[in-house]
Structure formats: C-alpha cells, structure tokens
Amino acid sequence: MSSKTSNTFTSTLPQNMFSGFVVSLIALPLGLGLAMASEAPPISGVIAAIVGGIVASIFGGSKVTITGPGNGLVVVLLTAITTLADGDLQLGYMYTLAAIVFAGATMILLGFLRLGILSDFFPSTAIQGMLAAIGVGIFAKQIHVMFGNTNQKGGIVELLKELPWTLYDFVTTNDHNFFYAGIVGLISLCIMVFHAKIRNKYFQLIPAPMWIVVFAVGMSYFYQFVLKQDHPIDEAWLIRIPEDIFSSLAFPDFGIIYQFKFIAVVISITLIASIESLLSIKAVDQLDPLKRRSNANKDLKALGFATIISGLLGGLNVVTVIARSSVNVNNKATNKSANFFHAIFLLAFLLLFQTQLQMIPVSALAAILVYTGYKLAAPSNLLAVSHVGKDQLIVFIITLLTTILTSLILGILVGIVTTFLLHLIINKDVFLFFRNIFKQNVLMFKEGETSYYVSVKNFSSFVNFYRLKNQLNLIPETENVVVDFSRCRFVDNTVMENMNTYLEKFEAKNGSLEVVGLDLHGSETSHPFASRRISHKPKQSKSLSLTRRQTNLESIANDFGWKYIPYKEESLALISDFTYFNTRQIQATKNFLINQNDTVFDVIFTEGAFIALQQIRATMFYIKVEHKIPEFTLDKEGVFEFVKQYTEFSDIDIPGHPDFSKRFYLSGSDESGVLSFFTDDIILFLESNDYYHIESNKKGLLLFKKERLASVKEVKAMIDFGLRFEKLIKDKYARA
Amino acid sequence: MKVYKKILVGAAFSPNLKVNIIQACRFANYFNAKLYIVHIGSQDSLKSKRIHDIVNETGFVGEKEIVFKEGKPIDVLSHICEKHKIELLILGAQQRENVFRYYLGTVAKKLTRKVKCSVLLLRNQSKVEFAKKHIVINGLASASSQRTISTAFYVGSALSSKKITVVEEVEKHHLKVDDDRSLRKVTIHHERKKHQEDLRIKKMINKIPAELQTGVEVKLQSIFGRSGYSIGHYARVVRADLLVMDIPAKKRMLKKLMMDDLDFILAELPTDLLIIK
C-alpha cells in the first residue's frame, strides 16, 4: 500500500512542481503587494508565503490549497501597523509581528478545540458584506498608490474623498516620478483587466501579476540598455528589498502585549485569518477534482504554527488563499507538494532576482491590489446579493457600511445580529426561534440499507446549521440522502447555499443528496438560495418560485417527453375513489408530470379525525388503464400502515406461487377476476422488482413507495417501474 | 414487565370531562384493569351521578371506584396513586388554538415527574376510538430498558398494535469526522455499533413471552446521534400512534438544571406518550 502511494507521489511530482511554479509567479508580486499595502516591508509578504508554503504543506490537512499572505488581512494589518505605535511604522510593524505570533498561537488553540466549526455561525451575506468592505479598504488605499501618490493617509472614507485630488495631481503634476509611476500603474491595471480576455495559449502561460513584473523589469532594462537613460522613476517609488535578506529580518517586539489595543489586534487577526482560511478551504474542497474532504482543524493548527514562525521571522501571517489555490488546481496539482514547491520557487526567486525585483515600481503592485480590491467590492456582488432577497441586501449594506466606518469585528457582529433580527421580523414569530434555538432539530436515520433520511424541524438557519452539518458530515458522499424540510417552517439562505454545496459534493462522488419538502415554502425571490418559509396560511400560487426539486422534476418531464405542471387550481379528482383515500382527506395535489395516461404527482392529504389530524405528503403515480381491470390492493406482507381499517377484502393466495403469497398481501373484492389478472409474468415482474404499494380501482392504477415525498431519483425509478408495469398489462390484454 | 391492573384518571368538571372518562374506560377495558376516577373537590351526589352516567354510557363493565378528595391537584393525585398502589396514571393534553399543536399543563408536567407509577399522556383526546397501530419504543440502553421493552410489548398486545419499532441509538464515535479517512473509520464504527445494538435489542425481545409478540411486526431502527432528543422527532416522522419510553435518571446537579430528553418530548408531545416507571 505504502509503496503504491509513494509511486503515485513520484509520478505526480512533476505536475505538482509545475503547478507550484505557476503559483509562485502569482505569489511573488502578490506577496510584495499585500505587504506593501499593509505598510509592512514588501519582503514580509514573501516570507509569509515561503514559511506558509513549507510549514502548511508538511503539517496541514488539506490537499491542494496554497497558503500565504491573504487579502482579508491587509486592512487589519494596516490599521495595526499605523496605530499600534501611534504612527511610528517601524515600531508599529514590530508590535504587529508580536500580535501575529499571538494570533498564530490562538489559531493553534482553535484547531485543538475543533473550532473550525465557528465559521458556520457566520451568515453568508454578512461574510460577503465584510469581504466587500475589505475590498473597498484595499481599493481606497491602493488606487492612490497606483496613480503615483504614495503619501495618502487616513481612513477608508477620507481616502475615497481624496481620490479626485490624486487624479487631479496625476494629470497636472510636473514631477516626472509621479507621472511615470501613475502611467506604469495604469498599464499594469490594464494588464490585470485584459489578461483574461486575451485568448493566447502562450500569453496565458504566465499569470497577469507576473506579466506586470516582467513589464516593469523590462521597462527598467529598456531605459538602462536601449535608451541608456536613468530610470524615469526615482528609487522612492520603487519597492525596497534589503540587500542581504537574511541579516536584515525584523523581529517582533513584545513590549505592549498587555495593552487593550494589542489584544484587539490579536483578536481581529485571528478572526479574519480563521474566517478567510476556513472559507477558502471549503471553497477549494469544491474545486478539488478528487473531491477529498479537508481536515479544517488540522489546517488551522498548521496555519497557526506557520503564522508563529512567519511572525518571528518578520513575516505577515499565513492563511489559506482561494485565488492562488484555484490557480493551483487549474494547473493540475494533486497534493500538498505543490504548495511546498511554490514556497521553494519563491525562495529561489528572492535569492536569484533580488536586483530585478528592486526595479518594480510600487504603483505596478498597487494596480494588482486595486484589481483584487475591486473584485471583492464590485457592484456585481451587490447585485448578486439583491437577487437573493431584499433582506439580504439590507444585511449586506449594513455589514459593509459598519465595517468601513468602524472595524471588521464590529462589522461582522452587526452583520450577524442584523441577519438574526431580520429572520425574526420576516417570520413575525419570535417564539419559533427562542423556543427552539437550543433544541436538536435534526433527525437522521437509515431507511433500509440503501438511503439516509434526514428530517429537519422547526427552523434551520445559520444559528443552528451546525447541527444539520454535523449529521450530514457523517454520511459518505457515495450514499443516497433525502433531506426533508417539510417540518421546517423557515430555512434561511445560508442553509440553502450550504445545501447546494452538499448537493454538488454528493453528485461529484456519484452519491445523491436531494432536498425535498420545500415547495410549500414561499420565497421572496426566485433565486435558488432565497430563504424559504411557511406562512400561516399555506397558499399555493404561481408566484411561488420553483425549488430545485421542482426544476429537476421539470427536467425529468422533458427527458421523458412528458409535461410538467407545478400547480393546478383544482386538485386531481381521479384519485379520490381509490380505497387508500377512503379514510384520508386529499387537500391538494401538485407537481404533476403528465403523459397521456400517466400522471406522477405530489399529494398532500390528512389522516385521522380533526383532532388527531396529521398532514402527510407523498409522491404517487396514477396510470389510467384502458381495459377494465379488477379492483385490488397489493401490499408487502406485514406492512400494515397502508391496509385500510375496515376492509371487506381478504387476503387472496395465488395458487402455485407460495413465495409471492408469502411476500405480498393481495386483496380484492372479485377474487376470480384478481386471480386471472395476476398472470405468471405479472407475478414474476412484481417479485423481481422493487416493492411498491399498488392499488386498482378498476379504471386505473395508483402506485407509490413511501408515505413521504419522493426524491427525484425515486421519482425516476417509480416512472420506470410504472411504465414497465403498464406495458405488461397492455400486452396482456392485447394478447387476450 | 409492568402490568397495568389499576388505572387512575383525574376528572375535572371541564368540557373535557366526558372525553377524559371515555378514554380512561377504554384503556381500563384494554388492560382489563380497575379504574379509579378521582375528582378534586368535595363529594357531591350530583357530580357522582354524572360520572356514573358517563361510565355507564361507555358500556364499561369492569371494576371502578370514584374518589372525591379536596386539596391541591398534584398532592392529591400523587397521594392517591401511592395509597391505592395505582399502576398507570392517565393524563390528557390541552390543545392550542392551532389544530396541529398540543401542550401539557404545568400540573400534568409536574405530576409526570412526581408520581411513582407509569404515566400515559394522551395527546389526541377523542371520543372516537383510534387504533394504536404503530408503537415506537425508546430502546436507549439503560438499566431499565428490558422492563421498558417488555412492558411496551405487553401494552402493544393489549392495544392489539400491528407494528412495534424499537429505536436504538448509533452512538457517536469519539473520533470526529474531519476528512475522508476519519469518515471511513467512523462509518465502520457506526455499522459495528448498529450491529451490536441490534443484538442487544434482539436479546431483550427474545426474553419477551411469545404470545405478546404474535401478530406484531417488529422493526429495529437505529437513529444517529442522541436518540433521547430525536425520538420524538422520529415518532412524528413515521407517524407513530404511541411512544413508549422510560425516565432517565437525573444524575448530576448541573444536569438537574438543564432540560433533559423528557422535557423536550413533554414540550412538544409528538404523539401519545407512555412513560414507564
């Protein structure tokens, strides 16, 4: 076994090495840029990437992630470096290094306490709002630098206000440094924007940030060797890297660790680093072609350890980064060695191209960050959120503004509280939440040997999603799962989004996960992630948007060439004269799949007298039979739920088929008719196929499997069974 | 195994009086038991007559005793339970405005805890007889699970139930699921645990007299996580008619303050409930 593993390891080594190389091409300019944006020495970002790559690839739990300095931290680190020592950047940096070391230790602690789960308690919209705020923060600062103005200071709002002045200065300046730096910045921005649009295989080989480096270095050589002139941009506008990297490392200063502002910085760094890492790990698991599950807690420990070492060596903190990881996956990395090689290549670059790196103007790197910041905060994100629902737009904007105007921690907290309050307001039911918040709301069991059934009751939102997640995580993705929300009165968008993630995970591993019981829930918008709730008066109207199950049913209908009708005003009258419905009151029928004589539908009915009333939903198949067939009921022997209480029928044994009689409970009013109907081939068919409850009312057949909604997979199986059964009967009468 | 030969029902002169007594008579009939009808208040020939009338109306012919006593309901009822060595106390739930929800009054909740006999909590108060076709038993491992399961079969036999599901718990592995490897380990562990649980329950069922098992379909169902919390949910999902469970002992001081399984089930009352003590 171990030799086989090592063989795959060696055989995939070249592609992992290549992938690591490509990633390092991005990581180098990004590392320099992110550090610069944080007002830290540019080299500190590269240190973080090198240490992170080496340590996390050795100790980490995920396979194809890349670790290094992250976007999210820029704003926190910038605040820390500029404020911890009251404006003294060098001292502030050293204090921040101490905070980074502490944050690393806290992350290790989180990993040991298995608090990777914490990221589940953040509503997805609030996180998006916070990320957008980080984007605005990066953008606001770096856009000045990109236009050559490296001295702009202040908070995000002030920076944005000063933007017109920087632009004005850029256009009117006489300082050639200022002007050329701005031009380089603009060209770099163009490279970032248009790189993806140029469809040339060789051009695409080098990632956009590296093209910027190539351009900047090339320009410098062009002036030096071709024009034989001085570089048009003064050294002050170029990045500074110490001549001897190893002797000039900065070290943390633990002087102010007892102060409140220091502790606040530690908390902010830990929080943002953990969230960014956990979200990235989750996202990269989706990208992984082998769909392996990453051990997030092990990753947290490894990242914490890497952060401590990086901090001690004067580097920024280490997180898992999504953009570089996805490049890694795209270049066919298969295991952790890619991350390791990315670090080694970075180290090599740093040692070999020290002089060339110093030729890069700061504005060129700023352009990379402006682009990154813009993508985080792009208006399209706002639009995407507004499609989910107005409530989500409110959460997004409140989180965004609070984060920009105050701090990240306060921002995310306000986002969480706003989301929860909105849930209370939308549902107009405080009790639903407060009575059930601490209750176990998820039931999971195995139905037979084949599938898992998960029922969720009361409400399911970001507050208690971890319960559902804990159960779902116990199921191997190769299995079949039905998640039933019909007892759940409210499902929020965070849960909907996560269910979608699970769905894709199961699909990728040839299992299946289906969400049922949501089509009675109303939703404000037609977005698949829109939160859904049952109102007190269940109304079925066309304004309800289709659930995923419904769209899947629609596509089944198309596959079979059938018609799909989600709602009908009148309910299906045909089925009420089946004996099964003698004691059950049909309330509604919906989700029709119709083809001539065949109709598959969901039926909602009640059972019992008014006081013991139970509402039940089931998926059934009705087949209109053109010939007159005898009345009968066919059940599995021993299944008593379906047998009606006051039966005038008795068990009919079919002579010559003891096994069939043993396994099935067949009853009917006209015994001889039933006996002639159940010919050998029909019995063989029933014996050799899945069990269904089958009922005949002379004119038609009603069949169903369970007294619950069927998953899409089960609907397909039912249609298949029904059609074959129908054909058998047709053939039988055709022969007769 | 518990046998229910003495059944007690409280009779308050509320709109529910008739339904309460009709139901109690029905259960006394099922178990062939003596019925004690207790009214909290002074003896009154008029009231006594009304109760007698209702009982006669049901056609109940078994032994019965009507007790009048003044005092606080909880004290009186628990006192009478001990004095007459009552074996089963029947309590009814009240209904919320919403047809689908029921709740237990505080008196019923406190009594459930206080009395030493078994308690039957009826959620569906109905004059019409409803067959208790499907019984769900909490088969959670405890010192008294053999007694609980045997009694449940006895009750199922008395109520001529068709199906009994014993719910067992697939205990969580100490190992948490983090990645594919731990998932595999945990899945294997779950399979093994399920097998062990099945064996444990089957052993107990084997000790139950055969006549109590005839005509009953027995099913074992394992659910994930703490079955105590989830069993009510399960009973609701499979639409059981009666849920049978025992009271887990409250051990530590801290746990006394927290809600336990029974509290959750009493708060929601998913089905009719028999608590075996």
mmCIF file with all atom_site columns, C-alpha atoms in Angstrom, chain A residues 518-519 521-527 530 532 541-547 550 567:
data_model
loop_
_atom_site.group_PDB
_atom_site.id
_atom_site.type_symbol
_atom_site.label_atom_id
_atom_site.label_alt_id
_atom_site.label_comp_id
_atom_site.label_asym_id
_atom_site.label_entity_id
_atom_site.label_seq_id
_atom_site.pdbx_PDB_ins_code
_atom_site.Cartn_x
_atom_site.Cartn_y
_atom_site.Cartn_z
_atom_site.occupancy
_atom_site.B_iso_or_equiv
_atom_site.pdbx_formal_charge
_atom_site.auth_seq_id
_atom_site.auth_comp_id
_atom_site.auth_asym_id
_atom_site.auth_atom_id
_atom_site.pdbx_PDB_model_num
ATOM 1  C CA . LEU A 1 518 ? -39.635 22.988 0.285  1.00 0.00 ? 518 LEU A CA 1
ATOM 2  C CA . ASP A 1 519 ? -42.234 23.599 -2.374 1.00 0.00 ? 519 ASP A CA 1
ATOM 3  C CA . HIS A 1 521 ? -42.469 27.308 1.434  1.00 0.00 ? 521 HIS A CA 1
ATOM 4  C CA . GLY A 1 522 ? -42.805 30.737 -0.030 1.00 0.00 ? 522 GLY A CA 1
ATOM 5  C CA . SER A 1 523 ? -39.785 32.713 -1.046 1.00 0.00 ? 523 SER A CA 1
ATOM 6  C CA . GLU A 1 524 ? -39.400 36.333 -1.858 1.00 0.00 ? 524 GLU A CA 1
ATOM 7  C CA . THR A 1 525 ? -37.326 35.864 -4.975 1.00 0.00 ? 525 THR A CA 1
ATOM 8  C CA . SER A 1 526 ? -36.726 33.107 -7.470 1.00 0.00 ? 526 SER A CA 1
ATOM 9  C CA . HIS A 1 527 ? -33.063 32.800 -6.556 1.00 0.00 ? 527 HIS A CA 1
ATOM 10 C CA . ALA A 1 530 ? -33.509 32.613 -1.344 1.00 0.00 ? 530 ALA A CA 1
ATOM 11 C CA . ARG A 1 532 ? -37.938 29.982 2.397  1.00 0.00 ? 532 ARG A CA 1
ATOM 12 C CA . SER A 1 541 ? -49.845 30.420 -6.109 1.00 0.00 ? 541 SER A CA 1
ATOM 13 C CA . LYS A 1 542 ? -47.934 30.763 -9.256 1.00 0.00 ? 542 LYS A CA 1
ATOM 14 C CA . SER A 1 543 ? -45.834 33.440 -7.655 1.00 0.00 ? 543 SER A CA 1
ATOM 15 C CA . LEU A 1 544 ? -44.000 30.796 -5.630 1.00 0.00 ? 544 LEU A CA 1
ATOM 16 C CA . SER A 1 545 ? -40.679 30.181 -7.229 1.00 0.00 ? 545 SER A CA 1
ATOM 17 C CA . LEU A 1 546 ? -39.686 26.674 -8.219 1.00 0.00 ? 546 LEU A CA 1
ATOM 18 C CA . THR A 1 547 ? -37.474 24.767 -5.833 1.00 0.00 ? 547 THR A CA 1
ATOM 19 C CA . GLN A 1 550 ? -39.244 21.182 -8.943 1.00 0.00 ? 550 GLN A CA 1
ATOM 20 C CA . TYR A 1 567 ? -49.505 23.930 -9.617 1.00 0.00 ? 567 TYR A CA 1
#
